[in-house]
Amino acid sequence: METLQQAVLDGAFGADPRSVRISTAFATSQAVRHDGRSGGYRNEVLSLRLGAAVGSCAAEPGALPPEAVTDAVGADVAALLAHPLPVVRTAALDAYLMHRLPHTPAHGARPLALAAGASLEKSRARARAVVDLLAPMVPAGGRVLVVGVVNSLLEALRSRGLAYVPCDLKGGVTEWGEAVARD
């Protein structure tokens, strides 16, 4: 991530990150436990608005102090890329990159309409769509690194016969009892 942050600071993506400021910052606390799943999770998400873009980063519950939100409002992106908290640096980087390279068809994005339904159904539909994107790049029987464990994504990879390495800073185990790598 440091390489990407440095590229932003060096002007590789256009707008000088010292000249663009965060207008809005907010934190969301969420908990998820889908029916039919053996477990759930809880996290906090820091979101930063830069123009029309919003960048976000999840953090473990309690790891996001309230001043991280208030300190970000009005700050320039370059200052936030040097913030002591990784969650702030990551959200700022995400906001800046979304500001410079928005997820639009002009930048290669394709819309995907999800049918109405329960949260688990929608989670599985998103996961299948992501795995479909891998088909041209990962041969049958290939292996994928999954950073940030999403059980629906692991389930979709398994159903397509793809191996994976689940990785998350907090470690733990997947829904299927597989060890989650921390690094």
Coordinates of N, CA and C in Angstrom, one line a residue:
M1 N 0.8 -1.2 0.0 CA 0.0 0.0 0.0 C 0.9 1.3 0.0
E2 N 2.0 1.2 0.6 CA 2.9 2.3 0.7 C 3.3 2.8 -0.7
T3 N 3.5 1.8 -1.6 CA 3.9 2.1 -3.0 C 2.8 2.9 -3.7
L4 N 1.6 2.5 -3.5 CA 0.4 3.2 -4.1 C 0.3 4.6 -3.5
Q5 N 0.4 4.7 -2.2 CA 0.3 6.0 -1.6 C 1.4 6.9 -2.1
Q6 N 2.6 6.4 -2.3 CA 3.7 7.3 -2.8 C 3.4 7.7 -4.2
A7 N 2.8 6.8 -5.0 CA 2.4 7.1 -6.4 C 1.4 8.3 -6.4
V8 N 0.4 8.2 -5.5 CA -0.5 9.3 -5.4 C 0.2 10.6 -5.0
L9 N 1.0 10.6 -4.0 CA 1.8 11.8 -3.6 C 2.6 12.3 -4.7
D10 N 3.2 11.4 -5.5 CA 4.0 11.9 -6.7 C 3.3 12.3 -7.9
G11 N 1.9 12.3 -7.8 CA 1.1 12.9 -8.9 C 0.8 11.9 -10.0
A12 N 1.0 10.6 -9.8 CA 0.8 9.6 -10.8 C -0.7 9.5 -11.3
F13 N -1.6 10.0 -10.5 CA -3.0 9.9 -10.8 C -3.6 11.3 -11.1
G14 N -2.8 12.3 -11.3 CA -3.3 13.6 -11.6 C -3.4 14.5 -10.5
A15 N -4.6 14.9 -10.0 CA -4.8 15.9 -9.0 C -3.8 15.8 -7.8
D16 N -3.2 16.9 -7.5 CA -2.3 16.9 -6.3 C -3.1 16.6 -5.1
P17 N -2.8 15.5 -4.3 CA -3.6 15.2 -3.1 C -3.5 16.3 -2.0
R18 N -2.6 17.2 -2.2 CA -2.5 18.3 -1.2 C -3.6 19.4 -1.5
S19 N -4.2 19.3 -2.7 CA -5.1 20.3 -3.2 C -6.6 19.9 -3.1
V20 N -6.8 18.6 -2.7 CA -8.2 18.1 -2.6 C -8.5 17.8 -1.1
R21 N -9.7 18.2 -0.7 CA -10.0 18.0 0.8 C -11.3 17.2 0.9
I22 N -11.3 16.5 2.0 CA -12.4 15.7 2.4 C -13.5 16.6 2.9
S23 N -14.7 16.4 2.4 CA -15.9 17.3 2.8 C -16.7 16.6 3.9
T24 N -16.8 15.3 3.9 CA -17.6 14.6 4.8 C -16.9 13.4 5.3
A25 N -17.1 13.1 6.6 CA -16.5 11.8 7.1 C -17.6 11.2 8.0
F26 N -17.7 9.9 8.0 CA -18.7 9.3 8.9 C -18.2 7.9 9.2
A27 N -18.7 7.4 10.3 CA -18.4 6.0 10.7 C -19.7 5.2 10.8
T28 N -19.7 4.0 10.4 CA -20.8 3.1 10.4 C -20.4 1.9 11.3
S29 N -21.3 1.5 12.2 CA -21.1 0.3 12.9 C -22.1 -0.7 12.4
Q30 N -21.6 -1.9 12.0 CA -22.5 -2.9 11.4 C -22.2 -4.3 12.0
A31 N -23.2 -5.1 12.0 CA -23.1 -6.5 12.4 C -23.9 -7.3 11.3
V32 N -23.4 -8.4 11.0 CA -24.0 -9.3 10.0 C -24.1 -10.7 10.5
R33 N -25.2 -11.3 10.3 CA -25.4 -12.8 10.6 C -26.5 -13.2 9.7
H34 N -26.1 -13.8 8.6 CA -27.1 -14.3 7.6 C -27.8 -15.6 8.1
D35 N -29.1 -15.7 7.9 CA -29.8 -16.9 8.1 C -29.1 -18.1 7.4
G36 N -28.9 -19.2 8.0 CA -28.3 -20.3 7.4 C -26.8 -20.4 7.4
R37 N -26.2 -19.4 8.0 CA -24.8 -19.3 8.2 C -24.4 -19.6 9.6
S38 N -23.3 -20.2 9.8 CA -22.9 -20.6 11.2 C -22.3 -19.5 12.0
G39 N -22.0 -18.4 11.5 CA -21.4 -17.3 12.2 C -21.7 -16.0 11.6
G40 N -21.2 -14.9 12.1 CA -21.4 -13.6 11.6 C -20.2 -12.8 11.9
Y41 N -20.3 -11.5 11.8 CA -19.2 -10.6 12.1 C -19.7 -9.2 12.4
R42 N -18.8 -8.4 13.0 CA -19.1 -7.0 13.3 C -17.9 -6.2 13.0
N43 N -18.1 -5.0 12.4 CA -17.0 -4.1 12.2 C -17.5 -2.7 12.2
E44 N -16.6 -1.8 12.1 CA -16.9 -0.4 12.0 C -16.2 0.0 10.6
V45 N -16.9 0.9 10.0 CA -16.4 1.4 8.7 C -16.2 2.9 8.7
L46 N -15.1 3.4 8.3 CA -14.8 4.8 8.1 C -15.0 5.1 6.7
S47 N -15.8 6.1 6.4 CA -16.1 6.6 5.0 C -15.7 8.0 4.9
L48 N -15.1 8.4 3.8 CA -14.6 9.8 3.5 C -15.1 10.2 2.2
R49 N -15.8 11.4 2.1 CA -16.3 11.9 0.8 C -15.3 12.9 0.3
L50 N -15.0 12.7 -1.0 CA -14.1 13.6 -1.8 C -14.8 13.9 -3.1
G51 N -15.4 15.0 -3.2 CA -16.2 15.3 -4.4 C -17.4 14.4 -4.5
A52 N -17.6 13.7 -5.6 CA -18.6 12.7 -5.8 C -18.3 11.3 -5.3
A53 N -17.0 11.2 -4.9 CA -16.5 9.8 -4.5 C -16.6 9.6 -3.0
V54 N -16.8 8.4 -2.6 CA -16.7 8.0 -1.2 C -15.7 6.9 -1.1
G55 N -14.7 7.0 -0.2 CA -13.8 5.9 0.0 C -14.0 5.4 1.4
S56 N -13.8 4.1 1.6 CA -14.1 3.5 2.9 C -13.1 2.5 3.3
C57 N -13.0 2.2 4.6 CA -12.2 1.1 5.1 C -12.8 0.6 6.4
A58 N -12.9 -0.7 6.5 CA -13.4 -1.4 7.7 C -12.3 -1.5 8.8
A59 N -12.8 -1.5 10.0 CA -11.9 -1.6 11.1 C -12.5 -2.5 12.2
E60 N -11.7 -3.1 13.0 CA -12.3 -4.0 14.1 C -13.1 -3.1 15.0
P61 N -14.1 -3.6 15.6 CA -14.9 -2.8 16.6 C -14.0 -2.2 17.7
G62 N -14.2 -0.9 17.9 CA -13.4 -0.2 18.9 C -12.0 0.3 18.5
A63 N -11.7 0.0 17.2 CA -10.4 0.5 16.7 C -10.4 1.8 16.1
L64 N -11.6 2.4 15.9 CA -11.8 3.7 15.2 C -12.2 4.7 16.2
P65 N -11.3 5.5 16.7 CA -11.7 6.6 17.7 C -12.5 7.6 17.0
P66 N -13.4 8.3 17.8 CA -14.3 9.3 17.2 C -13.5 10.4 16.6
E67 N -12.4 10.8 17.1 CA -11.6 11.9 16.5 C -11.1 11.6 15.1
A68 N -11.0 10.3 14.7 CA -10.6 10.0 13.4 C -11.6 10.6 12.4
V69 N -12.9 10.6 12.7 CA -13.9 11.1 11.9 C -13.8 12.7 11.8
T70 N -13.7 13.3 13.0 CA -13.7 14.8 13.0 C -12.4 15.3 12.4
D71 N -11.3 14.6 12.7 CA -10.0 15.1 12.1 C -9.9 15.0 10.6
A72 N -10.7 14.1 10.0 CA -10.6 13.9 8.6 C -11.4 15.0 7.8
V73 N -12.4 15.6 8.4 CA -13.2 16.6 7.7 C -12.4 17.8 7.5
G74 N -12.3 18.2 6.2 CA -11.6 19.4 5.8 C -10.1 19.2 5.6
A75 N -9.6 18.0 5.9 CA -8.2 17.7 5.7 C -7.9 17.4 4.3
D76 N -6.7 17.7 3.8 CA -6.3 17.3 2.5 C -5.9 15.8 2.5
V77 N -6.0 15.2 1.3 CA -5.8 13.8 1.2 C -4.3 13.5 1.5
A78 N -3.4 14.3 1.1 CA -2.0 14.1 1.4 C -1.7 14.0 2.9
A79 N -2.4 14.8 3.7 CA -2.2 14.8 5.2 C -2.8 13.5 5.7
L80 N -3.9 13.0 5.2 CA -4.6 11.8 5.6 C -3.8 10.6 5.2
L81 N -3.0 10.7 4.1 CA -2.2 9.5 3.7 C -1.0 9.3 4.7
A82 N -0.8 10.3 5.5 CA 0.3 10.3 6.6 C -0.3 10.0 8.0
H83 N -1.6 9.8 8.1 CA -2.2 9.7 9.4 C -1.7 8.4 10.1
P84 N -1.6 8.5 11.4 CA -1.1 7.3 12.1 C -2.0 6.1 12.1
L85 N -3.3 6.2 11.8 CA -4.2 5.1 11.8 C -4.3 4.5 10.4
P86 N -4.0 3.2 10.2 CA -4.1 2.6 8.8 C -5.5 2.7 8.2
V87 N -6.6 2.7 9.1 CA -7.9 2.8 8.6 C -8.1 4.1 7.9
V88 N -7.6 5.2 8.5 CA -7.7 6.5 7.9 C -6.9 6.6 6.6
R89 N -5.7 6.1 6.6 CA -4.9 6.2 5.4 C -5.6 5.4 4.2
T90 N -6.1 4.2 4.6 CA -6.8 3.4 3.5 C -8.0 4.0 3.0
A91 N -8.9 4.6 3.9 CA -10.1 5.3 3.4 C -9.8 6.5 2.6
A92 N -8.7 7.2 3.0 CA -8.3 8.4 2.2 C -7.8 8.0 0.8
L93 N -7.0 6.9 0.8 CA -6.5 6.4 -0.5 C -7.7 5.9 -1.4
D94 N -8.6 5.2 -0.8 CA -9.8 4.7 -1.5 C -10.6 5.9 -2.1
A95 N -10.8 6.9 -1.3 CA -11.6 8.1 -1.7 C -10.9 8.8 -2.9
Y96 N -9.6 9.0 -2.7 CA -8.8 9.7 -3.8 C -8.8 8.9 -5.1
L97 N -8.6 7.6 -5.0 CA -8.6 6.8 -6.2 C -10.0 6.7 -6.9
M98 N -11.0 6.7 -6.1 CA -12.4 6.7 -6.6 C -12.7 8.0 -7.2
H99 N -12.2 9.1 -6.7 CA -12.3 10.4 -7.2 C -11.6 10.5 -8.6
R100 N -10.5 10.0 -8.7 CA -9.7 10.1 -9.9 C -10.1 9.0 -11.0
L101 N -10.5 7.9 -10.5 CA -10.8 6.8 -11.4 C -12.2 6.1 -11.0
P102 N -13.3 6.9 -11.1 CA -14.5 6.4 -10.6 C -15.0 5.1 -11.3
H103 N -15.7 4.3 -10.6 CA -16.3 3.0 -11.2 C -17.4 3.3 -12.2
T104 N -17.0 3.7 -13.4 CA -17.9 4.0 -14.4 C -17.5 3.2 -15.7
P105 N -18.4 3.1 -16.6 CA -18.1 2.4 -17.9 C -16.9 2.9 -18.6
A106 N -16.6 4.3 -18.4 CA -15.5 4.9 -19.0 C -14.2 4.3 -18.5
H107 N -14.2 3.8 -17.3 CA -13.0 3.2 -16.6 C -13.1 1.7 -16.6
G108 N -14.0 1.1 -17.4 CA -14.1 -0.4 -17.4 C -15.1 -1.0 -16.5
A109 N -15.8 -0.3 -15.7 CA -16.8 -0.9 -14.9 C -18.1 -1.3 -15.6
R110 N -18.7 -2.3 -15.2 CA -20.0 -2.8 -15.8 C -21.0 -2.9 -14.7
P111 N -22.2 -2.3 -14.9 CA -23.2 -2.4 -13.9 C -23.7 -3.9 -13.7
L112 N -24.1 -4.2 -12.5 CA -24.7 -5.5 -12.3 C -25.9 -5.3 -11.4
A113 N -27.1 -5.6 -12.0 CA -28.3 -5.5 -11.2 C -28.5 -6.7 -10.4
L114 N -28.8 -6.5 -9.1 CA -29.1 -7.6 -8.2 C -30.6 -7.7 -8.0
A115 N -31.1 -8.9 -8.0 CA -32.6 -9.1 -7.8 C -32.8 -8.8 -6.3
A116 N -34.1 -8.4 -6.1 CA -34.5 -8.2 -4.7 C -34.4 -9.5 -3.9
G117 N -34.2 -9.4 -2.7 CA -34.1 -10.7 -1.9 C -33.5 -10.4 -0.5
A118 N -33.3 -11.5 0.2 CA -32.7 -11.5 1.5 C -31.2 -11.2 1.4
S119 N -30.6 -10.7 2.5 CA -29.2 -10.3 2.4 C -28.3 -11.5 2.0
L120 N -28.5 -12.7 2.4 CA -27.7 -13.8 2.0 C -27.8 -14.1 0.5
E121 N -29.0 -14.0 0.0 CA -29.2 -14.2 -1.5 C -28.4 -13.2 -2.3
K122 N -28.5 -11.9 -1.8 CA -27.7 -10.8 -2.5 C -26.2 -11.0 -2.3
S123 N -25.8 -11.4 -1.2 CA -24.4 -11.7 -0.9 C -23.9 -12.8 -1.9
R124 N -24.6 -13.8 -2.0 CA -24.2 -14.9 -2.9 C -24.2 -14.5 -4.4
A125 N -25.2 -13.7 -4.8 CA -25.2 -13.2 -6.2 C -24.0 -12.3 -6.5
R126 N -23.7 -11.4 -5.5 CA -22.5 -10.6 -5.7 C -21.2 -11.5 -5.8
A127 N -21.1 -12.5 -5.0 CA -20.0 -13.4 -5.0 C -19.9 -14.1 -6.3
R128 N -21.0 -14.6 -6.8 CA -20.9 -15.3 -8.1 C -20.5 -14.4 -9.2
A129 N -20.9 -13.1 -9.2 CA -20.5 -12.2 -10.2 C -19.0 -11.9 -10.1
V130 N -18.5 -11.8 -8.9 CA -17.0 -11.5 -8.8 C -16.3 -12.7 -9.3
V131 N -16.7 -13.9 -9.0 CA -16.0 -15.1 -9.4 C -16.1 -15.3 -10.9
D132 N -17.2 -14.8 -11.5 CA -17.3 -14.8 -13.0 C -16.2 -13.9 -13.6
L133 N -15.9 -12.9 -13.0 CA -14.8 -12.0 -13.5 C -13.5 -12.7 -13.5
L134 N -13.3 -13.6 -12.6 CA -12.0 -14.3 -12.6 C -11.8 -15.4 -13.7
A135 N -12.9 -15.8 -14.3 CA -12.8 -16.9 -15.2 C -11.8 -16.7 -16.3
P136 N -11.6 -15.6 -16.9 CA -10.6 -15.4 -18.0 C -9.2 -15.4 -17.4
M137 N -9.0 -15.2 -16.1 CA -7.7 -15.0 -15.6 C -7.2 -16.2 -14.8
V138 N -8.1 -16.9 -14.2 CA -7.7 -18.0 -13.3 C -8.2 -19.3 -13.9
P139 N -7.3 -20.2 -14.3 CA -7.7 -21.5 -14.9 C -8.4 -22.4 -13.9
A140 N -9.2 -23.3 -14.4 CA -9.8 -24.3 -13.5 C -8.8 -24.9 -12.6
G141 N -9.1 -25.1 -11.4 CA -8.1 -25.6 -10.4 C -7.1 -24.6 -9.9
G142 N -7.2 -23.3 -10.4 CA -6.3 -22.3 -10.0 C -6.5 -21.9 -8.5
R143 N -5.7 -21.0 -8.0 CA -5.7 -20.6 -6.6 C -5.8 -19.1 -6.6
V144 N -6.6 -18.6 -5.6 CA -6.9 -17.2 -5.5 C -6.6 -16.7 -4.1
L145 N -6.0 -15.6 -3.9 CA -5.8 -15.0 -2.6 C -7.1 -14.1 -2.3
V146 N -7.7 -14.4 -1.2 CA -8.9 -13.6 -0.8 C -8.5 -12.8 0.4
V147 N -8.4 -11.5 0.2 CA -8.0 -10.6 1.3 C -9.3 -10.0 1.9
G148 N -9.5 -10.3 3.2 CA -10.8 -10.0 3.8 C -11.8 -11.1 3.6
V149 N -11.9 -11.9 4.5 CA -12.8 -13.1 4.3 C -14.2 -12.8 4.2
V150 N -14.8 -13.2 3.1 CA -16.2 -13.1 2.8 C -16.7 -14.5 2.4
N151 N -17.5 -15.1 3.4 CA -17.8 -16.5 3.2 C -18.6 -16.8 1.9
S152 N -19.4 -15.9 1.4 CA -20.1 -16.1 0.2 C -19.1 -16.2 -1.0
L153 N -18.1 -15.4 -0.9 CA -17.1 -15.4 -2.0 C -16.3 -16.7 -1.9
L154 N -15.9 -17.2 -0.7 CA -15.3 -18.5 -0.6 C -16.2 -19.6 -1.1
E155 N -17.4 -19.5 -0.8 CA -18.4 -20.5 -1.2 C -18.5 -20.6 -2.8
A156 N -18.5 -19.4 -3.4 CA -18.6 -19.3 -4.9 C -17.3 -19.9 -5.5
L157 N -16.1 -19.6 -4.9 CA -14.9 -20.1 -5.4 C -14.9 -21.6 -5.3
R158 N -15.3 -22.1 -4.2 CA -15.4 -23.6 -4.0 C -16.3 -24.2 -5.0
S159 N -17.4 -23.6 -5.3 CA -18.4 -24.2 -6.3 C -17.8 -24.2 -7.7
R160 N -16.9 -23.4 -8.0 CA -16.2 -23.3 -9.3 C -14.9 -24.2 -9.3
G161 N -14.6 -24.8 -8.2 CA -13.4 -25.7 -8.2 C -12.1 -24.9 -8.1
L162 N -12.2 -23.7 -7.6 CA -11.0 -22.9 -7.4 C -10.5 -23.0 -6.0
A163 N -9.2 -23.1 -5.8 CA -8.6 -23.1 -4.5 C -8.5 -21.6 -4.1
Y164 N -8.3 -21.4 -2.8 CA -8.2 -20.1 -2.3 C -7.3 -20.1 -1.0
V165 N -6.8 -18.9 -0.7 CA -6.1 -18.7 0.5 C -6.8 -17.6 1.2
P166 N -7.6 -17.9 2.3 CA -8.3 -16.8 3.0 C -7.3 -16.1 3.9
C167 N -7.3 -14.7 3.8 CA -6.4 -13.9 4.5 C -7.1 -12.7 5.1
D168 N -6.9 -12.4 6.4 CA -7.5 -11.3 7.1 C -6.6 -11.0 8.3
L169 N -6.5 -9.7 8.5 CA -5.6 -9.3 9.6 C -6.0 -9.9 11.0
K170 N -7.3 -10.1 11.2 CA -7.7 -10.7 12.5 C -7.5 -12.2 12.6
G171 N -7.2 -12.8 11.5 CA -7.0 -14.3 11.5 C -8.3 -15.0 11.7
G172 N -8.3 -16.1 12.4 CA -9.5 -16.9 12.7 C -9.6 -18.1 11.8
V173 N -10.9 -18.5 11.6 CA -11.2 -19.6 10.7 C -12.4 -19.3 9.9
T174 N -12.5 -19.9 8.7 CA -13.6 -19.7 7.8 C -14.8 -20.5 8.3
E175 N -15.9 -20.3 7.7 CA -17.1 -21.0 8.0 C -16.9 -22.6 8.0
W176 N -15.9 -23.0 7.2 CA -15.6 -24.4 7.0 C -14.5 -24.9 7.8
G177 N -14.1 -24.0 8.8 CA -13.0 -24.4 9.7 C -11.6 -24.3 9.1
E178 N -11.4 -23.6 8.0 CA -10.1 -23.4 7.4 C -9.4 -22.2 8.1
A179 N -8.1 -22.4 8.4 CA -7.3 -21.4 9.0 C -7.3 -20.1 8.1
V180 N -7.4 -19.0 8.7 CA -7.3 -17.7 7.9 C -5.9 -17.1 8.2
A181 N -5.1 -17.0 7.1 CA -3.8 -16.4 7.2 C -3.9 -14.9 7.6
R182 N -3.0 -14.5 8.5 CA -2.9 -13.1 8.9 C -2.0 -12.3 8.0
D183 N -1.1 -12.9 7.2 CA -0.2 -12.3 6.4 C -0.1 -13.0 5.0

